[in-house]
Short mmCIF file of C-alpha atoms in Angstrom, two decimals:
data_model
loop_
_atom_site.label_atom_id
_atom_site.label_comp_id
_atom_site.label_asym_id
_atom_site.label_seq_id
_atom_site.Cartn_x
_atom_site.Cartn_y
_atom_site.Cartn_z
CA MET A 1 162.15 -39.45 -103.85
CA LYS A 2 166.26 -41.19 -101.79
CA GLU A 3 165.58 -39.59 -98.64
CA ARG A 4 168.85 -37.72 -98.00
CA GLY A 5 171.62 -39.08 -95.86
CA LEU A 6 172.75 -37.51 -92.31
CA LEU A 7 175.89 -35.88 -91.30
CA ILE A 8 176.85 -37.00 -87.73
CA VAL A 9 179.83 -35.30 -86.01
CA LEU A 10 182.11 -36.85 -83.74
CA SER A 11 184.07 -34.37 -81.75
CA GLY A 12 184.75 -34.15 -78.37
CA PRO A 13 188.36 -32.55 -76.07
CA SER A 14 191.53 -33.94 -77.36
CA GLY A 15 192.45 -36.97 -75.71
CA VAL A 16 189.29 -38.59 -75.36
CA GLY A 17 189.62 -41.36 -77.71
CA LYS A 18 187.87 -39.77 -80.46
CA GLY A 19 189.65 -41.49 -83.69
CA THR A 20 189.80 -45.38 -81.55
CA VAL A 21 186.05 -44.35 -81.30
CA ARG A 22 185.96 -44.14 -85.34
CA GLN A 23 188.63 -46.77 -86.26
CA ALA A 24 186.33 -49.32 -84.37
CA ILE A 25 182.89 -48.23 -85.73
CA PHE A 26 184.47 -48.38 -89.54
CA SER A 27 186.40 -51.37 -88.11
CA GLN A 28 182.77 -53.71 -88.15
CA GLU A 29 181.10 -54.56 -90.86
CA ASP A 30 177.59 -53.34 -90.67
CA THR A 31 178.42 -49.78 -90.27
CA LYS A 32 177.07 -47.81 -92.79
CA PHE A 33 178.79 -45.02 -92.65
CA GLU A 34 180.31 -42.51 -95.57
CA TYR A 35 183.56 -41.37 -93.55
CA SER A 36 184.55 -38.32 -94.75
CA ILE A 37 188.04 -37.39 -95.93
CA SER A 38 189.33 -34.57 -95.39
CA VAL A 39 191.59 -33.03 -98.33
CA THR A 40 195.19 -31.65 -96.88
CA THR A 41 198.35 -29.91 -97.81
CA ARG A 42 200.43 -32.16 -96.08
CA LYS A 43 202.53 -34.97 -99.16
CA PRO A 44 200.78 -37.93 -99.04
CA ARG A 45 202.59 -40.98 -97.06
CA GLU A 46 203.79 -44.76 -98.34
CA GLY A 47 200.55 -46.24 -99.76
CA GLU A 48 198.70 -43.41 -99.37
CA ARG A 49 195.96 -43.12 -102.41
CA ASN A 50 194.46 -39.62 -102.78
CA GLY A 51 190.68 -40.02 -102.35
CA VAL A 52 190.74 -42.32 -100.45
CA ASP A 53 193.25 -41.31 -97.58
CA TYR A 54 192.89 -38.00 -98.41
CA PHE A 55 192.14 -35.54 -101.16
CA PHE A 56 196.00 -34.09 -101.60
CA LYS A 57 196.22 -30.34 -102.64
CA THR A 58 198.89 -27.66 -102.85
CA ARG A 59 198.45 -24.65 -100.65
CA GLU A 60 197.65 -22.96 -102.91
CA GLU A 61 194.48 -24.81 -103.90
CA PHE A 62 193.49 -24.96 -99.91
CA GLU A 63 193.77 -21.33 -99.45
CA HIS A 64 191.38 -20.73 -102.67
CA MET A 65 189.31 -23.39 -100.94
CA ILE A 66 189.19 -21.76 -98.31
CA GLU A 67 188.02 -18.15 -100.23
CA ASN A 68 185.59 -19.76 -102.33
CA LYS A 69 183.82 -21.46 -98.69
CA LYS A 70 185.25 -24.64 -100.38
CA LEU A 71 185.54 -25.97 -96.90
CA LEU A 72 183.49 -27.80 -93.88
CA GLU A 73 185.74 -26.07 -91.65
CA TRP A 74 189.54 -26.23 -91.79
CA ALA A 75 192.77 -26.09 -89.23
CA GLU A 76 196.46 -25.66 -89.29
CA TYR A 77 198.06 -28.24 -87.64
CA VAL A 78 201.81 -28.17 -87.57
CA GLY A 79 202.60 -26.78 -90.29
CA ASN A 80 199.24 -28.25 -92.48
CA TYR A 81 195.97 -27.40 -93.29
CA TYR A 82 193.61 -30.33 -92.26
CA GLY A 83 189.21 -29.68 -93.99
CA THR A 84 186.14 -30.98 -94.85
CA PRO A 85 185.53 -30.17 -98.38
CA VAL A 86 181.69 -29.13 -98.18
CA ASP A 87 181.15 -30.74 -102.49
CA TYR A 88 182.03 -34.69 -100.87
CA VAL A 89 179.41 -34.52 -97.49
CA GLU A 90 177.35 -32.67 -99.51
CA GLN A 91 177.18 -35.57 -102.94
CA THR A 92 177.29 -37.93 -100.48
CA LEU A 93 174.00 -37.14 -98.55
CA SER A 94 172.26 -36.57 -101.21
CA GLU A 95 172.89 -40.20 -102.03
CA GLY A 96 171.19 -41.53 -99.28
CA LYS A 97 174.27 -41.88 -97.70
CA ASP A 98 175.37 -40.84 -93.99
CA VAL A 99 178.91 -38.84 -93.48
CA PHE A 100 180.14 -40.12 -90.67
CA LEU A 101 183.57 -36.91 -89.57
CA GLU A 102 185.45 -37.07 -86.59
CA ILE A 103 186.87 -33.46 -85.82
CA GLU A 104 187.99 -31.13 -82.88
CA VAL A 105 185.98 -29.14 -80.64
CA GLN A 106 186.80 -26.43 -82.64
CA GLY A 107 185.69 -27.52 -86.30
CA ALA A 108 182.61 -29.01 -84.61
CA LEU A 109 181.68 -25.79 -84.44
CA GLN A 110 182.32 -24.27 -87.46
CA VAL A 111 180.76 -27.87 -88.90
CA ARG A 112 176.97 -26.20 -86.45
CA GLU A 113 177.37 -23.43 -88.17
CA ALA A 114 177.43 -24.18 -91.27
CA PHE A 115 174.73 -27.84 -90.81
CA PRO A 116 172.55 -26.61 -87.84
CA GLU A 117 170.60 -30.18 -88.73
CA GLY A 118 173.76 -32.00 -87.91
CA LEU A 119 174.23 -34.64 -85.77
CA PHE A 120 176.42 -33.60 -82.88
CA ILE A 121 178.38 -36.22 -80.77
CA PHE A 122 179.89 -35.62 -78.00
CA LEU A 123 182.46 -37.73 -76.88
CA ALA A 124 182.67 -37.91 -73.26
CA PRO A 125 186.11 -38.76 -70.59
CA PRO A 126 185.19 -40.96 -68.77
CA SER A 127 186.72 -39.30 -66.32
CA LEU A 128 184.34 -36.66 -66.03
CA SER A 129 181.62 -39.64 -63.82
CA GLU A 130 185.19 -40.77 -62.22
CA LEU A 131 185.96 -37.71 -60.34
CA GLN A 132 182.33 -37.64 -58.85
CA ASN A 133 183.31 -40.82 -56.82
CA ARG A 134 186.75 -39.07 -55.90
CA ILE A 135 184.91 -35.89 -54.92
CA ILE A 136 182.54 -38.10 -53.00
CA THR A 137 185.80 -40.13 -51.23
CA ARG A 138 187.82 -36.81 -50.38
CA GLY A 139 190.95 -37.96 -48.84
CA THR A 140 192.29 -40.26 -50.83
CA GLU A 141 193.87 -36.77 -53.15
CA SER A 142 194.77 -33.94 -52.21
CA GLU A 143 192.52 -30.75 -52.24
CA ASP A 144 194.48 -29.20 -55.40
CA LEU A 145 194.46 -32.57 -57.50
CA ILE A 146 190.23 -32.15 -57.41
CA ARG A 147 190.13 -28.00 -58.17
CA ASN A 148 192.41 -28.62 -62.07
CA ARG A 149 189.63 -32.05 -62.69
CA MET A 150 186.78 -29.48 -61.53
CA ALA A 151 188.73 -27.31 -64.00
CA ALA A 152 188.88 -29.39 -66.58
CA ALA A 153 185.72 -30.94 -65.99
CA LYS A 154 183.67 -27.39 -65.91
CA GLU A 155 185.16 -26.70 -69.29
CA GLU A 156 184.55 -29.70 -70.63
CA ILE A 157 180.23 -29.71 -69.87
CA GLU A 158 180.24 -26.52 -71.26
CA MET A 159 181.60 -27.73 -74.55
CA MET A 160 178.65 -30.63 -74.32
CA ASP A 161 175.92 -27.18 -74.99
CA ALA A 162 176.64 -27.41 -78.71
CA TYR A 163 175.81 -30.67 -79.02
CA ASP A 164 173.09 -33.26 -79.18
CA TYR A 165 174.48 -35.82 -77.49
CA VAL A 166 176.37 -37.27 -75.57
CA VAL A 167 178.27 -41.00 -75.50
CA GLU A 168 180.70 -41.55 -72.52
CA ASN A 169 183.76 -43.15 -74.12
CA ASP A 170 184.00 -45.47 -70.83
CA ASP A 171 184.06 -48.53 -73.41
CA VAL A 172 185.02 -48.08 -76.90
CA GLU A 173 182.71 -50.74 -77.55
CA LEU A 174 180.40 -49.10 -75.67
CA ALA A 175 180.55 -46.13 -77.28
CA CYS A 176 180.70 -47.63 -80.63
CA GLU A 177 176.99 -48.99 -80.03
CA ARG A 178 175.81 -46.03 -78.73
CA ILE A 179 176.53 -44.08 -81.52
CA LYS A 180 175.23 -46.43 -83.46
CA ALA A 181 171.66 -47.07 -81.29
CA ILE A 182 171.96 -42.69 -81.87
CA VAL A 183 172.04 -42.64 -85.49
CA LEU A 184 169.54 -45.48 -85.96
CA ALA A 185 166.86 -43.48 -83.51
CA GLU A 186 167.30 -40.58 -85.16
CA HIS A 187 166.65 -42.10 -89.04
CA LEU A 188 163.20 -43.01 -87.31
CA ARG A 189 162.31 -39.71 -85.89
CA ARG A 190 158.53 -39.26 -87.15
CA ASP A 191 159.60 -35.73 -88.79
CA ARG A 192 162.03 -37.13 -90.71
CA VAL A 193 159.77 -41.14 -91.05
CA ALA A 194 156.34 -39.39 -91.63
CA PRO A 195 157.07 -37.07 -94.55
CA ARG A 196 158.80 -39.50 -96.58
CA TYR A 197 155.11 -41.39 -95.82
CA LYS A 198 153.49 -38.62 -97.28
CA LYS A 199 155.54 -38.14 -100.58
CA MET A 200 156.03 -41.76 -100.93
CA LEU A 201 152.30 -42.55 -100.71
CA GLY A 202 150.93 -38.91 -102.28
CA VAL A 203 148.95 -37.81 -99.35
CA GLU A 204 149.54 -34.19 -97.46
CA MET B 1 170.13 -38.16 -57.38
CA LYS B 2 168.79 -40.83 -59.51
CA GLU B 3 168.00 -39.47 -62.80
CA ARG B 4 164.53 -40.10 -63.25
CA GLY B 5 163.47 -43.16 -66.06
CA LEU B 6 161.17 -42.25 -69.19
CA LEU B 7 158.00 -43.86 -69.50
CA ILE B 8 157.70 -45.65 -73.39
CA VAL B 9 154.53 -45.52 -75.22
CA LEU B 10 154.29 -48.34 -78.18
CA SER B 11 150.98 -47.39 -80.03
CA GLY B 12 150.12 -48.06 -83.16
CA PRO B 13 146.81 -48.63 -85.45
CA SER B 14 144.94 -52.52 -84.36
CA GLY B 15 146.56 -55.70 -85.89
CA VAL B 16 149.52 -54.17 -85.87
CA GLY B 17 151.36 -56.55 -84.04
CA LYS B 18 152.12 -54.17 -80.40
CA GLY B 19 151.16 -56.97 -78.21
CA THR B 20 153.46 -59.47 -80.30
CA VAL B 21 156.49 -56.72 -79.99
CA ARG B 22 156.31 -55.79 -76.10
CA GLN B 23 156.26 -59.64 -75.52
CA ALA B 24 159.50 -60.26 -77.24
CA ILE B 25 160.87 -56.66 -75.94
CA PHE B 26 160.71 -58.25 -72.67
CA SER B 27 161.02 -61.65 -73.14
CA GLN B 28 164.90 -60.10 -73.75
CA GLU B 29 166.84 -60.63 -70.95
CA ASP B 30 168.48 -58.10 -71.21
CA THR B 31 165.86 -55.57 -71.84
CA LYS B 32 165.12 -53.12 -68.86
CA PHE B 33 162.14 -50.94 -68.64
CA GLU B 34 159.61 -52.18 -66.49
CA TYR B 35 155.67 -52.54 -68.51
CA SER B 36 153.74 -51.38 -66.14
CA ILE B 37 150.75 -52.83 -64.77
CA SER B 38 147.53 -52.51 -66.00
CA VAL B 39 144.40 -52.07 -63.36
CA THR B 40 141.40 -53.97 -64.30
CA THR B 41 137.62 -54.67 -63.60
CA ARG B 42 137.59 -58.16 -65.03
CA LYS B 43 137.65 -60.81 -62.69
CA PRO B 44 141.30 -62.88 -62.51
CA ARG B 45 142.19 -66.13 -64.81
CA GLU B 46 143.57 -68.64 -63.10
CA GLY B 47 146.84 -68.49 -61.53
CA GLU B 48 146.48 -64.70 -62.47
CA ARG B 49 148.25 -62.47 -59.34
CA ASN B 50 146.96 -59.50 -57.71
CA GLY B 51 149.92 -56.73 -58.45
CA VAL B 52 151.29 -58.40 -60.92
CA ASP B 53 149.82 -59.59 -63.98
CA TYR B 54 147.08 -57.30 -63.02
CA PHE B 55 145.59 -54.32 -60.56
CA PHE B 56 141.91 -56.26 -60.15
CA LYS B 57 139.21 -53.41 -58.65
CA THR B 58 135.60 -53.70 -58.26
CA ARG B 59 134.42 -51.51 -61.27
CA GLU B 60 133.19 -49.02 -57.79
CA GLU B 61 136.88 -49.03 -57.32
CA PHE B 62 137.80 -48.50 -60.58
CA GLU B 63 135.01 -45.58 -61.50
CA HIS B 64 136.81 -44.25 -57.83
CA MET B 65 139.94 -43.95 -60.11
CA ILE B 66 138.81 -41.70 -62.36
CA GLU B 67 136.56 -39.75 -61.13
CA ASN B 68 140.51 -39.39 -58.46
CA LYS B 69 142.18 -39.19 -62.22
CA LYS B 70 144.07 -41.77 -60.59
CA LEU B 71 144.78 -43.41 -64.24
CA LEU B 72 145.87 -41.88 -67.25
CA GLU B 73 144.07 -43.36 -69.85
CA TRP B 74 141.44 -45.92 -69.52
CA ALA B 75 138.27 -47.40 -71.67
CA GLU B 76 135.89 -50.07 -70.94
CA TYR B 77 135.94 -53.52 -74.04
CA VAL B 78 133.28 -55.72 -73.63
CA GLY B 79 132.12 -54.54 -70.26
CA ASN B 80 135.07 -54.64 -68.27
CA TYR B 81 136.77 -51.57 -67.73
CA TYR B 82 140.89 -51.55 -67.92
CA GLY B 83 142.93 -48.60 -67.61
CA THR B 84 146.80 -47.49 -66.66
CA PRO B 85 147.54 -46.61 -62.66
CA VAL B 86 149.39 -43.17 -62.37
CA ASP B 87 150.84 -44.09 -58.62
CA TYR B 88 152.72 -46.82 -60.46
CA VAL B 89 153.93 -44.91 -63.49
CA GLU B 90 154.78 -42.05 -61.22
CA GLN B 91 156.68 -43.82 -58.90
CA THR B 92 158.38 -46.28 -61.04
CA LEU B 93 159.85 -44.17 -63.11
CA SER B 94 160.77 -41.87 -60.10
CA GLU B 95 163.15 -45.10 -59.02
CA GLY B 96 165.37 -44.00 -62.65
CA LYS B 97 163.37 -47.06 -64.23
CA ASP B 98 162.02 -46.46 -67.20
CA VAL B 99 158.49 -47.89 -67.88
CA PHE B 100 156.88 -49.91 -71.12
CA LEU B 101 152.99 -49.18 -72.07
CA GLU B 102 151.51 -50.81 -75.05
CA ILE B 103 148.17 -49.03 -75.10
CA GLU B 104 145.78 -48.51 -77.80
CA VAL B 105 146.17 -44.57 -80.18
CA GLN B 106 143.42 -43.70 -77.89
CA GLY B 107 144.95 -44.64 -74.76
CA ALA B 108 148.02 -43.26 -76.39
CA LEU B 109 146.46 -40.01 -77.42
CA GLN B 110 145.52 -39.24 -72.96
CA VAL B 111 148.82 -40.61 -72.24
CA ARG B 112 150.62 -37.76 -73.88
CA GLU B 113 148.42 -35.46 -72.48
CA ALA B 114 149.32 -35.74 -69.50
CA PHE B 115 152.75 -37.49 -69.82
CA PRO B 116 153.83 -34.41 -72.71
CA GLU B 117 157.43 -36.07 -71.38
CA GLY B 118 157.07 -38.94 -72.64
CA LEU B 119 158.48 -41.38 -75.34
CA PHE B 120 155.54 -42.02 -78.33
CA ILE B 121 156.69 -44.86 -80.32
CA PHE B 122 154.50 -44.98 -83.40
CA LEU B 123 154.53 -49.12 -84.37
CA ALA B 124 153.34 -48.97 -88.13
CA PRO B 125 152.39 -51.16 -90.44
CA PRO B 126 154.39 -52.64 -93.00
CA SER B 127 152.20 -52.88 -95.33
CA LEU B 128 152.53 -49.02 -96.03
CA SER B 129 155.36 -49.22 -97.22
CA GLU B 130 153.67 -52.28 -99.21
CA LEU B 131 151.80 -50.28 -100.60
CA GLN B 132 153.88 -48.19 -102.47
CA ASN B 133 155.05 -51.36 -104.72
CA ARG B 134 151.92 -51.99 -105.73
CA ILE B 135 151.44 -48.33 -106.63
CA ILE B 136 154.21 -48.55 -108.46
CA THR B 137 153.29 -52.16 -110.10
CA ARG B 138 149.66 -51.22 -110.57
CA GLY B 139 148.26 -53.05 -112.90
CA THR B 140 148.21 -56.40 -110.12
CA GLU B 141 145.42 -55.36 -108.39
CA SER B 142 142.63 -53.31 -108.95
CA GLU B 143 141.74 -49.62 -108.61
CA ASP B 144 139.65 -50.62 -105.85
CA LEU B 145 141.88 -52.57 -103.66
CA ILE B 146 144.29 -49.60 -103.87
CA ARG B 147 141.92 -47.09 -102.79
CA ASN B 148 140.71 -48.55 -99.93
CA ARG B 149 144.28 -49.52 -99.00
CA MET B 150 145.44 -45.55 -99.87
CA ALA B 151 141.93 -44.41 -97.16
CA ALA B 152 143.71 -46.41 -94.45
CA ALA B 153 147.42 -44.95 -95.04
CA LYS B 154 145.87 -41.83 -95.12
CA GLU B 155 144.43 -42.45 -91.74
CA GLU B 156 147.81 -44.74 -89.79
CA ILE B 157 149.69 -41.29 -92.05
CA GLU B 158 147.43 -39.35 -89.96
CA MET B 159 148.19 -40.72 -86.65
CA MET B 160 151.33 -40.87 -86.30
CA ASP B 161 151.43 -37.19 -85.87
CA ALA B 162 151.31 -37.17 -82.15
CA TYR B 163 153.94 -39.78 -81.77
CA ASP B 164 158.09 -38.85 -81.41
CA TYR B 165 159.28 -41.68 -83.46
CA VAL B 166 157.67 -44.31 -86.06
CA VAL B 167 159.17 -48.22 -86.06
CA GLU B 168 157.90 -50.07 -88.73
CA ASN B 169 157.13 -53.26 -88.17
CA ASP B 170 158.11 -55.71 -90.75
CA ASP B 171 159.58 -57.99 -88.36
CA VAL B 172 159.35 -58.61 -84.68
CA GLU B 173 163.21 -58.78 -83.48
CA LEU B 174 163.86 -55.71 -86.21
CA ALA B 175 161.29 -53.86 -83.81
CA CYS B 176 162.01 -54.65 -80.99
CA GLU B 177 166.31 -53.67 -81.80
CA ARG B 178 164.22 -50.23 -83.28
CA ILE B 179 163.08 -49.94 -80.36
CA LYS B 180 165.17 -50.21 -77.92
CA ALA B 181 168.26 -48.10 -79.90
CA ILE B 182 165.68 -45.19 -79.39
CA VAL B 183 165.20 -45.62 -76.05
CA LEU B 184 169.15 -46.12 -74.68
CA ALA B 185 169.74 -42.92 -78.44
CA GLU B 186 167.01 -41.00 -76.16
CA HIS B 187 168.75 -41.13 -72.45
CA LEU B 188 171.77 -40.01 -74.42
CA ARG B 189 170.75 -36.83 -75.77
CA ARG B 190 172.89 -33.87 -73.87
CA ASP B 191 169.77 -31.76 -73.05
CA ARG B 192 169.57 -34.61 -70.23
CA VAL B 193 172.53 -35.98 -69.68
CA ALA B 194 174.56 -32.16 -69.20
CA PRO B 195 172.01 -31.66 -66.67
CA ARG B 196 173.03 -34.36 -64.63
CA TYR B 197 176.80 -33.78 -65.15
CA LYS B 198 176.69 -30.36 -64.07
CA LYS B 199 174.50 -31.69 -61.35
CA MET B 200 177.02 -34.30 -59.81
CA LEU B 201 180.17 -32.29 -59.84
CA GLY B 202 177.88 -28.49 -58.66
CA VAL B 203 178.95 -26.91 -61.29
CA GLU B 204 176.18 -24.24 -63.05
#
């Protein structure tokens, strides 16, 4: 009878502040998302606990997970593997809890393939809007600088196409508020709510 | 350059508390919606101002508006016409403001035809969820009572199909919060935001 939770994927260009926004969200008491614990092959640091901070695995175990499609997405950074375990995500969703992933753009594209019904939120740099002001007030900056920023902006805008929502990170608190509004609204979509009413009342 | 506003339509079965929720929303200082002023043929009451409380018209003028398709929706109650003027809605939306309509279910269906891109929110009675509890704890109420409530619930659930979102009115403040979250989230949809970025930066 329990409604399946939503898979929320927060991503965006590197340096946009995904980690800061994620930390701010999880520091708020009214946050009801479950943070998806990653799998890694790096050694636990002082105080880190298995199953809380990370699921710690050997390279062999991790590669076994890759082969057996036990990872929603994975990547290798500085000689260590990092990934999102599909079983943990699936189990948490089936308990009716929303699962929150904060990952890189490449990882988000992998997740989209496995979970097209996920909620994909693109965190956009405020520099995109600022760029417009710079273009309007041309003259205070060199044409070259503007051209470079335009090139980066084009890439960022193209990235957005794989996402459902775009949240500008002009202010961390505002970004959190917007993300929470998106999740709340998604839970209220008629195509989610009406079947639940129909089911609970046995109405066709 | 201004983004067109959203047309927000709040509707639901009679007696669900649409008017109360609308008043609560417009009593909140941070509400940025424009309330759509209705046209009516009834006489102004003490203190009511034309263009503020209503647009007051003669029956002849009103019927002329119907013929010329100047009303998004209209109905006759107790010998007076009431309707939503399309020009006011169009003008306000084109100024980039969100327009809020609170109307009956029949009117909402008329608006949906003219504005399929509108945001249609169904205000659901808490009795729908309560009904489930009653069914589960059968025995405290007669089978007839439950059957009657089930029939009403079926009608209400069928009504939902024409809407985008369902908000349960179990608590007026919560209902307002949910409606605002829906509107905020809709403004952040990628298919609304990305074209704006593309346009403002001249990117294709």
